PDB file of C-alpha atoms in Angstrom:
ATOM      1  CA  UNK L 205     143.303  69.521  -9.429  1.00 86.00           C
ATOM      2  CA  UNK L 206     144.087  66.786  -7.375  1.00 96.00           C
ATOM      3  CA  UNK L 207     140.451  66.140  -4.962  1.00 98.00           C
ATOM      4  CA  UNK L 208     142.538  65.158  -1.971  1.00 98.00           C
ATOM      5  CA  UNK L 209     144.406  68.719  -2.591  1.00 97.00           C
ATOM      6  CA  UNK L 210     141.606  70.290  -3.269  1.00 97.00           C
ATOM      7  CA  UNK L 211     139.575  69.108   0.081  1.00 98.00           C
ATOM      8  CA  UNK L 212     142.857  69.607   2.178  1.00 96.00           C
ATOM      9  CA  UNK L 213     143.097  66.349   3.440  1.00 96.00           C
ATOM     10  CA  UNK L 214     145.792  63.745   2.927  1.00 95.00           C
ATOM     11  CA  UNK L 215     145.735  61.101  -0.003  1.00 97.00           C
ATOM     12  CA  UNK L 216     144.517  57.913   1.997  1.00 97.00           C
ATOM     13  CA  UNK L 217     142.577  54.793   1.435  1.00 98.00           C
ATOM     14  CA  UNK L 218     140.987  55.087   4.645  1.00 98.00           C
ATOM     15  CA  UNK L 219     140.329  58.907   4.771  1.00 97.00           C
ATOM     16  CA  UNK L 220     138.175  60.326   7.451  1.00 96.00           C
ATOM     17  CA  UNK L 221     134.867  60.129   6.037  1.00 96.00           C
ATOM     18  CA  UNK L 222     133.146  62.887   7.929  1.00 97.00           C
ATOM     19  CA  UNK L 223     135.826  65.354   6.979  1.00 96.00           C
ATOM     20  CA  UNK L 224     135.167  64.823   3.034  1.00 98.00           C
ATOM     21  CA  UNK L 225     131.521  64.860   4.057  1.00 98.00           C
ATOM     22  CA  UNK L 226     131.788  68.093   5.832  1.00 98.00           C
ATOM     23  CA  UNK L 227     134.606  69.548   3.200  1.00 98.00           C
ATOM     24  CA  UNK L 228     131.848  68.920   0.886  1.00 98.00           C
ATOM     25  CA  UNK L 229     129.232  70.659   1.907  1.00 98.00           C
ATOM     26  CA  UNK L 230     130.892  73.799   3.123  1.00 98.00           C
ATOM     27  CA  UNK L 231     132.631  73.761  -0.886  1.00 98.00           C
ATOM     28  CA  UNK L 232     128.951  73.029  -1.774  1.00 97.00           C
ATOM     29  CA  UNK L 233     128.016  76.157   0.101  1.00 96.00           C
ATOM     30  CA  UNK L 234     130.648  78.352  -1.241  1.00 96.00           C
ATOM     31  CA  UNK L 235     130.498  77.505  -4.855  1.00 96.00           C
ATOM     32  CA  UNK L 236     127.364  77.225  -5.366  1.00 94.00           C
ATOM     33  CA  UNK L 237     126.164  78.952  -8.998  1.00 91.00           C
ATOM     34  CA  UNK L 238     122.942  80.723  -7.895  1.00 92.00           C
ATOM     35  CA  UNK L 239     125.287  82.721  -5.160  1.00 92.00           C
ATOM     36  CA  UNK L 240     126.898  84.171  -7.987  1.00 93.00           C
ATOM     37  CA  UNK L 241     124.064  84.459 -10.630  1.00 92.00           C
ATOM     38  CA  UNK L 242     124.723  88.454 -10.890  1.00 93.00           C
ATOM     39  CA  UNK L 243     128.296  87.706 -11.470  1.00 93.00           C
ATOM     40  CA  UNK L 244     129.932  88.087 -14.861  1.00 95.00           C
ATOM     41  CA  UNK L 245     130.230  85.423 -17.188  1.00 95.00           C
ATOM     42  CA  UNK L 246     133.959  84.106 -16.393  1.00 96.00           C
ATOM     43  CA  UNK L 247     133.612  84.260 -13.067  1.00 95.00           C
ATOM     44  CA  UNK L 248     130.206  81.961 -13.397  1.00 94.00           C
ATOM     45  CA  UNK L 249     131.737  79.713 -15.587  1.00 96.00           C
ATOM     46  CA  UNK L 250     134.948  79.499 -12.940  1.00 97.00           C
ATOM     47  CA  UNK L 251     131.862  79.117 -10.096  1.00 96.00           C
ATOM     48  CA  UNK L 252     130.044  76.401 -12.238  1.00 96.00           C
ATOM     49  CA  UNK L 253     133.513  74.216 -12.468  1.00 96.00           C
ATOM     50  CA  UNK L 254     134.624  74.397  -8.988  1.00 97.00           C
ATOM     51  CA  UNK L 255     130.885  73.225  -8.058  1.00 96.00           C
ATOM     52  CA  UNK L 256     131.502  70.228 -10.695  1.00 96.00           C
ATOM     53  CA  UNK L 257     134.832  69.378  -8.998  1.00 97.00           C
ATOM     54  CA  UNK L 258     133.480  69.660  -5.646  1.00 98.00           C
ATOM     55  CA  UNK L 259     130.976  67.478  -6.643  1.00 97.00           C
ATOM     56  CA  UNK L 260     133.178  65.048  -8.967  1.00 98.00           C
ATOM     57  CA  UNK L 261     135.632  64.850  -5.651  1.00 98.00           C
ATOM     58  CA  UNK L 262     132.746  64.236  -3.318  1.00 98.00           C
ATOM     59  CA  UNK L 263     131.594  60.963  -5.557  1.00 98.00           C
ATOM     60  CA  UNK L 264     134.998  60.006  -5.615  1.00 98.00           C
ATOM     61  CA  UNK L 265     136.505  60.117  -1.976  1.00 98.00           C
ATOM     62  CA  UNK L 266     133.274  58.735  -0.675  1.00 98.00           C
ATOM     63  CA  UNK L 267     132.935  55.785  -2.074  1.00 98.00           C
ATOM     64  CA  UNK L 268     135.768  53.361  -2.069  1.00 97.00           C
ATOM     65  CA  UNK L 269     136.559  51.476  -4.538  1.00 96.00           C
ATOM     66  CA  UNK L 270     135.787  54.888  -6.462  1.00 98.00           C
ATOM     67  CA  UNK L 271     138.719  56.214  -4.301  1.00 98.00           C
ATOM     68  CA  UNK L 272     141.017  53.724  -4.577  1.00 98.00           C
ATOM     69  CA  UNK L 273     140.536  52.979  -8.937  1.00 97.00           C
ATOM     70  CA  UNK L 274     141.452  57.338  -8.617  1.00 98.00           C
ATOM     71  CA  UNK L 275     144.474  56.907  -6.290  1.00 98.00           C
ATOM     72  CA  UNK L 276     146.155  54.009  -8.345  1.00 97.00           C
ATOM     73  CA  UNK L 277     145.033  56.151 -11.804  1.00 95.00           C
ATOM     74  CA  UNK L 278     147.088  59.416 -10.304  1.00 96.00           C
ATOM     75  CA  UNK L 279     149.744  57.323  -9.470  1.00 96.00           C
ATOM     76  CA  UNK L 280     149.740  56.036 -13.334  1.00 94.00           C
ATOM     77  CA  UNK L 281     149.184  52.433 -11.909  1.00 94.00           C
ATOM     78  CA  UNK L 282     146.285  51.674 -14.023  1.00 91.00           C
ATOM     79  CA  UNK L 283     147.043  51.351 -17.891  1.00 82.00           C
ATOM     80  CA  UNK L 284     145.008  50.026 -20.263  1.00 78.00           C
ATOM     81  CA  UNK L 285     146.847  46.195 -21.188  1.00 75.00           C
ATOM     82  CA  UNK L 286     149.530  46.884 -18.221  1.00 77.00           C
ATOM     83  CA  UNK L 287     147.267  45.434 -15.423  1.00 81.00           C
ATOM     84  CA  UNK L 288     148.843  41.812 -14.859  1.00 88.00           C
ATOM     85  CA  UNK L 289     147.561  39.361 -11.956  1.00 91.00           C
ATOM     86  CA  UNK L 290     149.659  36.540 -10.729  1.00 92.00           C
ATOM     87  CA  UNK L 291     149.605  33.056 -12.024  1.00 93.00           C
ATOM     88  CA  UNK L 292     148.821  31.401  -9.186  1.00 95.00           C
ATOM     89  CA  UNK L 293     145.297  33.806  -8.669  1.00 96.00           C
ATOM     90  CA  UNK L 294     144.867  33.448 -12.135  1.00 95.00           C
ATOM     91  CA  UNK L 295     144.525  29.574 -11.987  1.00 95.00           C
ATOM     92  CA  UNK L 296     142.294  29.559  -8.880  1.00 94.00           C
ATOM     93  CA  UNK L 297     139.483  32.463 -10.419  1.00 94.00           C
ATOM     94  CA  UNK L 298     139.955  29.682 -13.764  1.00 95.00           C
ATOM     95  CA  UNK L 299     138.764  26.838 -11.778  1.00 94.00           C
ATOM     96  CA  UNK L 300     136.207  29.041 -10.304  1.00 93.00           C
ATOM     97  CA  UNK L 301     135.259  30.006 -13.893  1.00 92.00           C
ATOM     98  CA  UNK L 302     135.349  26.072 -15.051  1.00 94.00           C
ATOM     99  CA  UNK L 303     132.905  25.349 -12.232  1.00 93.00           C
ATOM    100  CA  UNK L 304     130.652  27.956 -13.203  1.00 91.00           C
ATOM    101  CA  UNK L 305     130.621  26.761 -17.007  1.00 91.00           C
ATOM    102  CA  UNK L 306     129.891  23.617 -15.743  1.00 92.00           C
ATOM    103  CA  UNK L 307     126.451  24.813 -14.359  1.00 87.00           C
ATOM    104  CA  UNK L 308     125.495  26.875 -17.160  1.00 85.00           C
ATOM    105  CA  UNK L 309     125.055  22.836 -18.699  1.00 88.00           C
ATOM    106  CA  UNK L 310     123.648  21.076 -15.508  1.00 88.00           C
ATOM    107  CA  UNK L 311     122.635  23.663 -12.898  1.00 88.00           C
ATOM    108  CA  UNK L 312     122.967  22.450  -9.311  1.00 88.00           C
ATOM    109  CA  UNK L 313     121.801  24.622  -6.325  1.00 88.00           C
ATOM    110  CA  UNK L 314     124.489  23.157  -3.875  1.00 92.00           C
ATOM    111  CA  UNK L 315     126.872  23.744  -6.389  1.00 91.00           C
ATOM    112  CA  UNK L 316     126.423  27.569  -6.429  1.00 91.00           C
ATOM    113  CA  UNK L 317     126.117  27.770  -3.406  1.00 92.00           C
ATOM    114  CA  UNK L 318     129.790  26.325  -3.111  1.00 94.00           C
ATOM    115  CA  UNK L 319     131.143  28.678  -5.308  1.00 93.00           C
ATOM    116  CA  UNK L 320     129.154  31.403  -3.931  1.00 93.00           C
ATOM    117  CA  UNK L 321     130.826  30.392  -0.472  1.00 95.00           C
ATOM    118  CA  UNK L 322     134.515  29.935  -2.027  1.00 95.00           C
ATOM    119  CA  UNK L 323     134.109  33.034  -3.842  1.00 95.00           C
ATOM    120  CA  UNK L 324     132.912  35.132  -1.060  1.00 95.00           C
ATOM    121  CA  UNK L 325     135.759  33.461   1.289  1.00 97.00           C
ATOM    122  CA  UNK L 326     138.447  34.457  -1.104  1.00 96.00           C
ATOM    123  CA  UNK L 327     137.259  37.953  -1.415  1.00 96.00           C
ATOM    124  CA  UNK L 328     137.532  38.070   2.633  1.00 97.00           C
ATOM    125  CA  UNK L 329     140.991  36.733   2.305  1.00 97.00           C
ATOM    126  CA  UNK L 330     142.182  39.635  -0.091  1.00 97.00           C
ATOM    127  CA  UNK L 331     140.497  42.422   2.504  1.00 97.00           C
ATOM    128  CA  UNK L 332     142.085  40.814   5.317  1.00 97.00           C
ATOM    129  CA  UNK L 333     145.287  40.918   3.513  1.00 97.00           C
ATOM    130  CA  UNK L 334     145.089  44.595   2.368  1.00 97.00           C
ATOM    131  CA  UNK L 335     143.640  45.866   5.250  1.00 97.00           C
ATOM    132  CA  UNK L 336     146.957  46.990   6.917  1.00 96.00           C
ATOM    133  CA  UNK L 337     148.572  48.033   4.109  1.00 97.00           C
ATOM    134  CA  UNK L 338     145.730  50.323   3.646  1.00 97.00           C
ATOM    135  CA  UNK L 339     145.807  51.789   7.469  1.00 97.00           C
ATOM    136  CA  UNK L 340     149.514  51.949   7.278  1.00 96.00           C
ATOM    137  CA  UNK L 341     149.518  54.091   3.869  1.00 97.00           C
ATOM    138  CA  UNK L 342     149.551  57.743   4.751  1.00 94.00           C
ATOM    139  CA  UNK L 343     152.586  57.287   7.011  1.00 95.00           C
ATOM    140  CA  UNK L 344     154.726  55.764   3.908  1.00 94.00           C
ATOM    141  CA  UNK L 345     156.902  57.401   1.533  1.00 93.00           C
ATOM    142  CA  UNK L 346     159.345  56.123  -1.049  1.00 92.00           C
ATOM    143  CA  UNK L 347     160.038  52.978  -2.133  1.00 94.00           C
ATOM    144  CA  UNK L 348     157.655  51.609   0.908  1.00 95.00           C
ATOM    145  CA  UNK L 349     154.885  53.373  -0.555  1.00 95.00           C
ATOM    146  CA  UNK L 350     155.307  52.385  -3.874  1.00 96.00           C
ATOM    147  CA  UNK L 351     155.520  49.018  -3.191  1.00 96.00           C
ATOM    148  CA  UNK L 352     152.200  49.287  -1.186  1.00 97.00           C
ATOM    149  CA  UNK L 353     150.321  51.092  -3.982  1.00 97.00           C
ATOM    150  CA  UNK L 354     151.265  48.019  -5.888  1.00 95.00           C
ATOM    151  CA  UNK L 355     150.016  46.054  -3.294  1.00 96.00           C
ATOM    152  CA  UNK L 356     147.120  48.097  -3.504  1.00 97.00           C
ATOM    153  CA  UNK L 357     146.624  47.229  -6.928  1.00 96.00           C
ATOM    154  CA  UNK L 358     147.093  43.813  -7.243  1.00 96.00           C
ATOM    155  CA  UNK L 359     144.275  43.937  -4.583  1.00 97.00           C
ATOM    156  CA  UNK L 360     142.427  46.224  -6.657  1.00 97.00           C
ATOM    157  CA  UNK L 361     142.423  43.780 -10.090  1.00 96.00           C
ATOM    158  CA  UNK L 362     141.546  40.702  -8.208  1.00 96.00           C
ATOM    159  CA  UNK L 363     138.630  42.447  -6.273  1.00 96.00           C
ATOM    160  CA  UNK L 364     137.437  43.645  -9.454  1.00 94.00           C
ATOM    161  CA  UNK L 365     137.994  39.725 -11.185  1.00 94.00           C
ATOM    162  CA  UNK L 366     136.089  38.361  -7.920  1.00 95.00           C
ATOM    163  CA  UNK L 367     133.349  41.243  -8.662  1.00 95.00           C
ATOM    164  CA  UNK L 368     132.408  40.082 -12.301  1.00 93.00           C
ATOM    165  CA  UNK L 369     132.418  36.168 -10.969  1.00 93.00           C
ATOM    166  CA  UNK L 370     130.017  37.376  -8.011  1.00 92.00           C
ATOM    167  CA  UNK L 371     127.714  38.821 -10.762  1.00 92.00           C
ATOM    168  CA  UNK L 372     127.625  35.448 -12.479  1.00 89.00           C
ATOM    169  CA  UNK L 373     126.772  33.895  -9.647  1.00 89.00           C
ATOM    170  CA  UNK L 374     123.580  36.725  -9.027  1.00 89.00           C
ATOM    171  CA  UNK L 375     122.469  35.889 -12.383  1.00 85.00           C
ATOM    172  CA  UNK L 376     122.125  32.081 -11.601  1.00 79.00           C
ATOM    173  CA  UNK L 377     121.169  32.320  -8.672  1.00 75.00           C
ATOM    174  CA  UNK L 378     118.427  34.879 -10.444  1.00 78.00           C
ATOM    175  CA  UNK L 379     117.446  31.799 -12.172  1.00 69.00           C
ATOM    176  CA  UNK L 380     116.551  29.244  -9.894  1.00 60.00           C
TER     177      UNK L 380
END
């Protein structure tokens, strides 16, 4: 079951936090096992798996990136091999990459620090520039929302590209 479906609230990016807070506790409430430990064994079992869903959807919805990987994947927008990035991003994160290989031989403090700063400014950039498609998602249907959710993902791939550079940069800066 779809968790947006299943806490009654609309698919968003930007979802109303306390409602999937509050959905989940009163789920949590309802399905929990040892309210039905005199039960026969199906309807345990059934019990025990809406309890793991409730608390699968909770994990999911609350945190974002969590909820926005699930969104794109039940929209069949991430595939293994089928998640391209354009050419132009592509050379920028390779410079970026070229500068960091260039440390791992002669380490230089202001250096990281540069591409800690370019790094985190280009990661600001991409939020700023998803932001509204974001807010403005519910409301869309058709060809305006699937052009957003592939909006969505391009954002998705580079955040997650920027991610694993940021964690090369943590493990220098680890080492000085």
């Amino acid at each position: 079951m779809n968790y947006f479906e299943f806490y009654h609230i609309p698919e968003s990016f930007l979802p109303d936090e306390k409602a999937i807070k509050r959905r989940y506790y009163e789920l949590s409430r309802e399905y929990h096992p040892d309210f039905y430990a005199n039960e026969d064994l199906s309807t345990q079992n059934k019990i025990l798996e809406l309890s793991t869903l409730n608390t699968n959807a909770y994990r999911t919805l609350s945190d974002a990136d969590l909820r926005m990987q699930y969104i794109l994947k039940e929209h069949g927008l991430l595939e293994e091999g089928k998640n391209e990035l354009p050419g132009n991003f592509l050379m920028e994160m390779m410079e970026l990459n070229e500068e960091l290989m260039e440390l791992e031989f002669d380490f230089d403090p202001a250096k990281l620090h540069e591409i800690g700063e370019k790094s985190t400014g280009i990661m600001a950039t991409l939020e700023n520039d998803v932001l509204p498609v974001l807010q403005r998602y519910p409301e869309l249907h058709g060809v305006t929302k699937e052009e957003a959710l592939q909006e969505v993902k391009t954002y998705y791939l580079k955040k997650k590209y920027l991610l694993r550079i940021q964690e090369t940069l943590s493990k220098f800066a680890s080492r000085s």
